Amino acid sequence: MKNHLTSSFDYSLLDVETSDFLYEKENILIGIQSRYSREVGKVFFEAQQKLSNKGNGTFEKWYSSIGFKKQNVNNYINIYKNVQSLDEPSAEIFDSLPKSLQNEMSKPSSNQELNQKVFDGDITTHKQYKELEKQLKAKDEQLSLQAKMIDDLTEQEPEVIEKEVVVERIPADYETVKATNERLEKQLSSVRSDLKMKKIQYDLLEQNTQSAKTLEANIKALQQKEKSIDQRVKATIEFNDLMREIETFFDTKMASLRFKPLINDLYDTEASNKLSEVVNSVDFWVSEMRKIIPNEKTKIIEGEIIDG
């Protein structure tokens, strides 16, 4: 006796001759059923071609008169046209699929990557097909959004901040200071741009994925780097302002103390003692500053100064 795998009917209840007879009829019905959609589609496709030059919706009036709906007719035609592009093995697989899955695969807008997964056996139901289709569309939308955001960032013009600056005196190392500031500003701008893109990418990922966790770590590192460079920029600006004030103070306010006549006038007065205290304080300050100014034998790690 043959193995009957296509039906739940218990053929063992029948004698061999009757069982084989019914099994043959079952296979005929299955064949008719599997070919039904494309055979019906062929009929509608040929009728559509014949009536295409008649106008006035003749084709639709015709199939409606025999009880068919527009959507079903379109599905049948799409199935027929799709099968024409398949080789024989693929066509046999297609014929064995549920009709709902055949309809999805035959749409002009169907995803060929998903269709191939059906032929490979990775997708077996209409539900699986729709779920994967939804995931692919979401992925494409994410990529499109990322591309748009990158384009927007590229097209953005840098913000120009105008600030009135009153320059009293340009120090000798002005160009060096200016170059240092420009270098730090470029670093800060690069870090901020990179940080913005990482945040955009993170928002597009599910937060419980490994990719998101890795990206989150990168964001934190960039935030720390941004903070560090920003502090250096502010410190450099503050330091330059302070140096100008000190230079101005010594060149103007303290200049007269270097001349003997004024010192002689202060001799044997409380002011002379006060001046000695000031000089000692300045000398102590200079001594302490020499200890912390970085040189070739000094390394700075995380804000700590280590003598080499």
Short mmCIF file of C-alpha atoms in Angstrom, two decimals:
data_model
loop_
_atom_site.label_atom_id
_atom_site.label_comp_id
_atom_site.label_asym_id
_atom_site.label_seq_id
_atom_site.Cartn_x
_atom_site.Cartn_y
_atom_site.Cartn_z
CA MET A 1 0.00 0.00 0.00
CA LYS A 2 1.14 3.55 -0.70
CA ASN A 3 1.87 6.07 2.03
CA HIS A 4 -0.83 8.72 2.09
CA LEU A 5 0.75 11.90 3.45
CA THR A 6 -1.57 14.54 2.05
CA SER A 7 -4.73 13.69 3.95
CA SER A 8 -5.80 12.87 7.51
CA PHE A 9 -8.15 10.20 6.20
CA ASP A 10 -7.31 6.71 7.46
CA TYR A 11 -6.90 4.70 4.27
CA SER A 12 -6.08 1.56 6.27
CA LEU A 13 -9.78 1.13 6.94
CA LEU A 14 -10.29 0.27 3.27
CA ASP A 15 -9.14 -2.57 1.11
CA VAL A 16 -6.04 -1.97 -1.01
CA GLU A 17 -7.91 -1.49 -4.30
CA THR A 18 -10.36 1.08 -2.86
CA SER A 19 -7.59 2.84 -0.95
CA ASP A 20 -5.45 3.24 -4.09
CA PHE A 21 -8.47 4.46 -6.05
CA LEU A 22 -9.31 7.19 -3.53
CA TYR A 23 -5.67 8.16 -3.15
CA GLU A 24 -5.45 8.72 -6.91
CA LYS A 25 -8.58 10.87 -6.83
CA GLU A 26 -7.15 12.82 -3.90
CA ASN A 27 -4.01 13.59 -5.86
CA ILE A 28 -6.08 14.76 -8.83
CA LEU A 29 -8.05 17.12 -6.61
CA ILE A 30 -4.87 18.46 -4.99
CA GLY A 31 -3.37 19.04 -8.43
CA ILE A 32 -6.48 20.87 -9.59
CA GLN A 33 -6.55 22.92 -6.42
CA SER A 34 -2.85 23.86 -6.62
CA ARG A 35 -3.16 24.89 -10.27
CA TYR A 36 -6.50 26.62 -9.83
CA SER A 37 -5.23 30.11 -9.06
CA ARG A 38 -2.83 30.33 -11.98
CA GLU A 39 -5.26 28.67 -14.41
CA VAL A 40 -8.00 31.12 -13.41
CA GLY A 41 -5.44 33.93 -13.60
CA LYS A 42 -4.55 32.88 -17.15
CA VAL A 43 -8.20 33.08 -18.18
CA PHE A 44 -8.62 36.57 -16.73
CA PHE A 45 -5.27 37.75 -18.14
CA GLU A 46 -6.17 36.64 -21.67
CA ALA A 47 -9.64 38.18 -21.39
CA GLN A 48 -8.12 41.44 -20.11
CA GLN A 49 -5.76 41.59 -23.10
CA LYS A 50 -8.57 40.91 -25.51
CA LEU A 51 -10.87 43.56 -24.01
CA SER A 52 -8.17 46.19 -23.35
CA ASN A 53 -9.02 48.12 -26.51
CA LYS A 54 -12.78 48.06 -25.97
CA GLY A 55 -12.81 50.73 -23.28
CA ASN A 56 -15.77 51.69 -21.09
CA GLY A 57 -14.73 49.18 -18.38
CA THR A 58 -15.87 46.22 -20.45
CA PHE A 59 -13.49 43.80 -18.75
CA GLU A 60 -14.65 44.75 -15.24
CA LYS A 61 -18.31 44.57 -16.25
CA TRP A 62 -17.70 41.12 -17.69
CA TYR A 63 -16.02 39.48 -14.67
CA SER A 64 -18.43 41.22 -12.27
CA SER A 65 -21.36 39.71 -14.17
CA ILE A 66 -20.08 36.21 -13.40
CA GLY A 67 -19.56 36.89 -9.70
CA PHE A 68 -15.88 37.89 -9.36
CA LYS A 69 -14.61 40.88 -7.39
CA LYS A 70 -11.94 43.27 -8.66
CA GLN A 71 -9.37 42.48 -5.94
CA ASN A 72 -9.68 38.72 -6.46
CA VAL A 73 -9.35 39.10 -10.24
CA ASN A 74 -6.20 41.21 -9.79
CA ASN A 75 -4.77 38.58 -7.43
CA TYR A 76 -5.39 35.79 -9.94
CA ILE A 77 -3.78 37.77 -12.77
CA ASN A 78 -0.74 38.61 -10.62
CA ILE A 79 -0.33 34.96 -9.64
CA TYR A 80 -0.45 33.86 -13.28
CA LYS A 81 2.07 36.51 -14.36
CA ASN A 82 4.37 35.60 -11.46
CA VAL A 83 4.37 31.89 -12.31
CA GLN A 84 5.39 32.68 -15.90
CA SER A 85 8.69 34.06 -14.58
CA LEU A 86 9.47 30.95 -12.47
CA ASP A 87 11.39 27.84 -13.41
CA GLU A 88 9.62 24.50 -13.08
CA PRO A 89 10.89 23.55 -9.58
CA SER A 90 9.97 26.99 -8.21
CA ALA A 91 6.57 26.85 -9.93
CA GLU A 92 5.82 23.52 -8.24
CA ILE A 93 6.73 24.98 -4.86
CA PHE A 94 4.59 28.03 -5.60
CA ASP A 95 1.59 25.85 -6.51
CA SER A 96 1.80 24.10 -3.12
CA LEU A 97 1.67 27.35 -1.12
CA PRO A 98 -1.42 28.72 0.65
CA LYS A 99 -3.35 31.12 -1.58
CA SER A 100 -2.81 34.06 0.78
CA LEU A 101 0.95 33.56 0.51
CA GLN A 102 0.74 33.26 -3.27
CA ASN A 103 -1.09 36.60 -3.37
CA GLU A 104 1.61 38.35 -1.34
CA MET A 105 4.44 36.93 -3.44
CA SER A 106 2.71 37.90 -6.68
CA LYS A 107 2.16 41.56 -5.89
CA PRO A 108 4.20 43.87 -8.17
CA SER A 109 5.59 45.52 -5.03
CA SER A 110 6.57 42.22 -3.36
CA ASN A 111 10.03 41.89 -1.82
CA GLN A 112 12.13 39.51 -3.91
CA GLU A 113 14.36 38.75 -0.94
CA LEU A 114 11.34 37.45 0.99
CA ASN A 115 10.07 35.52 -2.03
CA GLN A 116 13.39 33.71 -2.24
CA LYS A 117 13.14 32.81 1.45
CA VAL A 118 9.82 31.12 0.65
CA PHE A 119 11.41 29.05 -2.12
CA ASP A 120 14.29 28.20 0.22
CA GLY A 121 11.82 26.94 2.84
CA ASP A 122 12.64 29.63 5.42
CA ILE A 123 9.11 31.06 5.18
CA THR A 124 6.15 28.68 5.13
CA THR A 125 3.15 30.79 6.20
CA HIS A 126 1.53 34.08 5.26
CA LYS A 127 2.00 35.31 8.84
CA GLN A 128 5.75 34.74 8.73
CA TYR A 129 5.95 36.55 5.40
CA LYS A 130 4.12 39.64 6.70
CA GLU A 131 6.16 39.79 9.92
CA LEU A 132 9.47 39.70 8.03
CA GLU A 133 8.13 42.19 5.49
CA LYS A 134 7.30 44.58 8.33
CA GLN A 135 10.81 44.20 9.81
CA LEU A 136 12.46 44.90 6.45
CA LYS A 137 10.32 48.00 5.90
CA ALA A 138 11.21 49.29 9.37
CA LYS A 139 14.89 48.69 8.61
CA ASP A 140 14.64 50.56 5.30
CA GLU A 141 12.87 53.46 7.02
CA GLN A 142 15.63 53.63 9.65
CA LEU A 143 18.32 53.70 6.98
CA SER A 144 16.46 56.39 5.05
CA LEU A 145 16.04 58.46 8.21
CA GLN A 146 19.72 58.09 9.08
CA ALA A 147 20.71 59.13 5.56
CA LYS A 148 18.43 62.18 5.74
CA MET A 149 19.82 63.21 9.14
CA ILE A 150 23.38 62.84 7.87
CA ASP A 151 22.50 65.01 4.85
CA ASP A 152 20.91 67.60 7.13
CA LEU A 153 24.02 67.68 9.32
CA THR A 154 26.23 68.04 6.26
CA GLU A 155 24.15 70.91 4.90
CA GLN A 156 24.06 72.82 8.18
CA GLU A 157 26.21 75.92 8.09
CA PRO A 158 28.42 76.52 11.12
CA GLU A 159 27.02 78.97 13.62
CA VAL A 160 28.88 82.25 13.65
CA ILE A 161 28.97 84.03 16.98
CA GLU A 162 29.86 87.70 16.82
CA LYS A 163 31.39 89.20 19.91
CA GLU A 164 32.79 92.65 20.39
CA VAL A 165 36.34 92.41 21.69
CA VAL A 166 38.28 95.37 22.99
CA VAL A 167 41.97 94.73 22.45
CA GLU A 168 44.21 96.80 24.67
CA ARG A 169 47.45 95.04 23.89
CA ILE A 170 48.38 92.10 21.69
CA PRO A 171 50.81 89.77 23.46
CA ALA A 172 53.94 88.59 21.67
CA ASP A 173 52.64 85.02 21.47
CA TYR A 174 49.25 86.06 20.12
CA GLU A 175 49.47 83.87 16.99
CA THR A 176 50.47 80.83 19.05
CA VAL A 177 47.56 81.34 21.44
CA LYS A 178 45.19 81.89 18.53
CA ALA A 179 46.36 78.67 16.82
CA THR A 180 45.90 76.71 20.09
CA ASN A 181 42.35 78.03 20.50
CA GLU A 182 41.47 77.22 16.89
CA ARG A 183 42.83 73.69 17.26
CA LEU A 184 40.81 73.08 20.43
CA GLU A 185 37.67 74.55 18.86
CA LYS A 186 38.02 72.20 15.86
CA GLN A 187 38.44 69.21 18.18
CA LEU A 188 35.38 70.26 20.15
CA SER A 189 33.30 70.75 16.99
CA SER A 190 34.34 67.32 15.67
CA VAL A 191 33.49 65.60 18.97
CA ARG A 192 30.10 67.33 19.17
CA SER A 193 29.23 66.36 15.60
CA ASP A 194 30.24 62.73 16.23
CA LEU A 195 28.30 62.73 19.50
CA LYS A 196 25.18 64.04 17.78
CA MET A 197 25.31 61.26 15.18
CA LYS A 198 25.83 58.57 17.84
CA LYS A 199 22.78 59.85 19.73
CA ILE A 200 20.71 59.77 16.53
CA GLN A 201 21.78 56.19 15.85
CA TYR A 202 21.07 55.19 19.44
CA ASP A 203 17.52 56.58 19.26
CA LEU A 204 16.91 54.42 16.19
CA LEU A 205 17.92 51.20 17.94
CA GLU A 206 16.01 49.24 20.53
CA GLN A 207 17.69 49.98 23.84
CA ASN A 208 17.94 46.33 24.90
CA THR A 209 20.08 45.24 21.95
CA GLN A 210 23.80 44.68 22.18
CA SER A 211 24.37 47.27 19.44
CA ALA A 212 22.57 49.90 21.48
CA LYS A 213 24.59 49.06 24.59
CA THR A 214 27.85 49.39 22.66
CA LEU A 215 26.65 52.64 21.13
CA GLU A 216 25.64 53.93 24.56
CA ALA A 217 29.19 53.34 25.81
CA ASN A 218 30.56 55.25 22.83
CA ILE A 219 28.18 58.14 23.57
CA LYS A 220 29.35 58.34 27.20
CA ALA A 221 32.99 58.35 26.08
CA LEU A 222 32.28 61.13 23.60
CA GLN A 223 30.41 63.13 26.21
CA GLN A 224 33.41 62.88 28.53
CA LYS A 225 35.74 63.89 25.71
CA GLU A 226 33.48 66.82 24.83
CA LYS A 227 33.48 67.96 28.44
CA SER A 228 37.27 67.70 28.67
CA ILE A 229 37.91 69.70 25.49
CA ASP A 230 35.28 72.27 26.44
CA GLN A 231 37.00 72.77 29.80
CA ARG A 232 40.36 73.20 28.04
CA VAL A 233 38.89 75.82 25.70
CA LYS A 234 37.39 77.76 28.60
CA ALA A 235 40.60 77.44 30.64
CA THR A 236 42.68 78.70 27.70
CA ILE A 237 40.44 81.74 27.20
CA GLU A 238 40.40 82.48 30.94
CA PHE A 239 44.19 82.08 31.15
CA ASN A 240 44.81 84.42 28.21
CA ASP A 241 42.56 87.08 29.75
CA LEU A 242 44.39 86.73 33.07
CA MET A 243 47.80 87.01 31.42
CA ARG A 244 46.76 90.23 29.70
CA GLU A 245 45.57 91.66 33.02
CA ILE A 246 48.85 90.70 34.74
CA GLU A 247 50.97 92.17 31.94
CA THR A 248 48.93 95.35 31.96
CA PHE A 249 49.20 95.58 35.76
CA PHE A 250 53.01 95.28 35.76
CA ASP A 251 53.47 97.56 32.73
CA THR A 252 51.27 100.33 34.09
CA LYS A 253 50.42 100.15 37.79
CA MET A 254 53.72 98.70 39.03
CA ALA A 255 56.09 100.38 36.59
CA SER A 256 56.75 103.38 38.83
CA LEU A 257 58.02 101.22 41.69
CA ARG A 258 61.04 100.19 39.62
CA PHE A 259 62.45 103.72 39.67
CA LYS A 260 64.74 104.77 42.58
CA PRO A 261 63.23 108.21 43.34
CA LEU A 262 59.91 106.67 44.38
CA ILE A 263 61.63 103.95 46.41
CA ASN A 264 63.79 106.55 48.18
CA ASP A 265 60.67 108.48 49.14
CA LEU A 266 59.23 105.37 50.75
CA TYR A 267 62.40 104.61 52.72
CA ASP A 268 61.92 104.07 56.44
CA THR A 269 58.10 104.07 56.19
CA GLU A 270 55.43 101.45 56.67
CA ALA A 271 54.94 101.42 52.90
CA SER A 272 58.47 100.09 52.46
CA ASN A 273 57.71 97.15 54.74
CA LYS A 274 54.44 96.56 52.89
CA LEU A 275 56.29 96.52 49.58
CA SER A 276 58.69 93.88 50.95
CA GLU A 277 55.70 91.71 51.91
CA VAL A 278 54.25 92.08 48.43
CA VAL A 279 57.56 91.17 46.79
CA ASN A 280 57.90 88.11 49.05
CA SER A 281 54.35 87.04 48.19
CA VAL A 282 55.02 87.43 44.47
CA ASP A 283 58.29 85.55 44.83
CA PHE A 284 56.49 82.68 46.62
CA TRP A 285 53.81 82.61 43.95
CA VAL A 286 56.44 82.48 41.19
CA SER A 287 58.22 79.64 42.99
CA GLU A 288 55.02 77.62 43.32
CA MET A 289 54.06 78.23 39.67
CA ARG A 290 57.44 76.95 38.49
CA LYS A 291 56.69 73.64 40.24
CA ILE A 292 53.42 73.05 38.39
CA ILE A 293 54.27 74.40 34.92
CA PRO A 294 54.53 71.31 32.61
CA ASN A 295 57.90 70.67 30.98
CA GLU A 296 59.64 67.87 29.12
CA LYS A 297 60.01 65.81 32.33
CA THR A 298 56.44 66.34 33.51
CA LYS A 299 53.37 64.24 32.60
CA ILE A 300 49.76 65.18 33.20
CA ILE A 301 47.36 62.27 33.70
CA GLU A 302 43.69 62.91 34.55
CA GLY A 303 44.47 66.28 36.12
CA GLU A 304 47.42 65.02 38.22
CA ILE A 305 50.95 66.25 37.62
CA ILE A 306 53.64 63.57 37.79
CA ASP A 307 57.32 64.44 37.66
CA GLY A 308 59.30 62.22 35.36
#
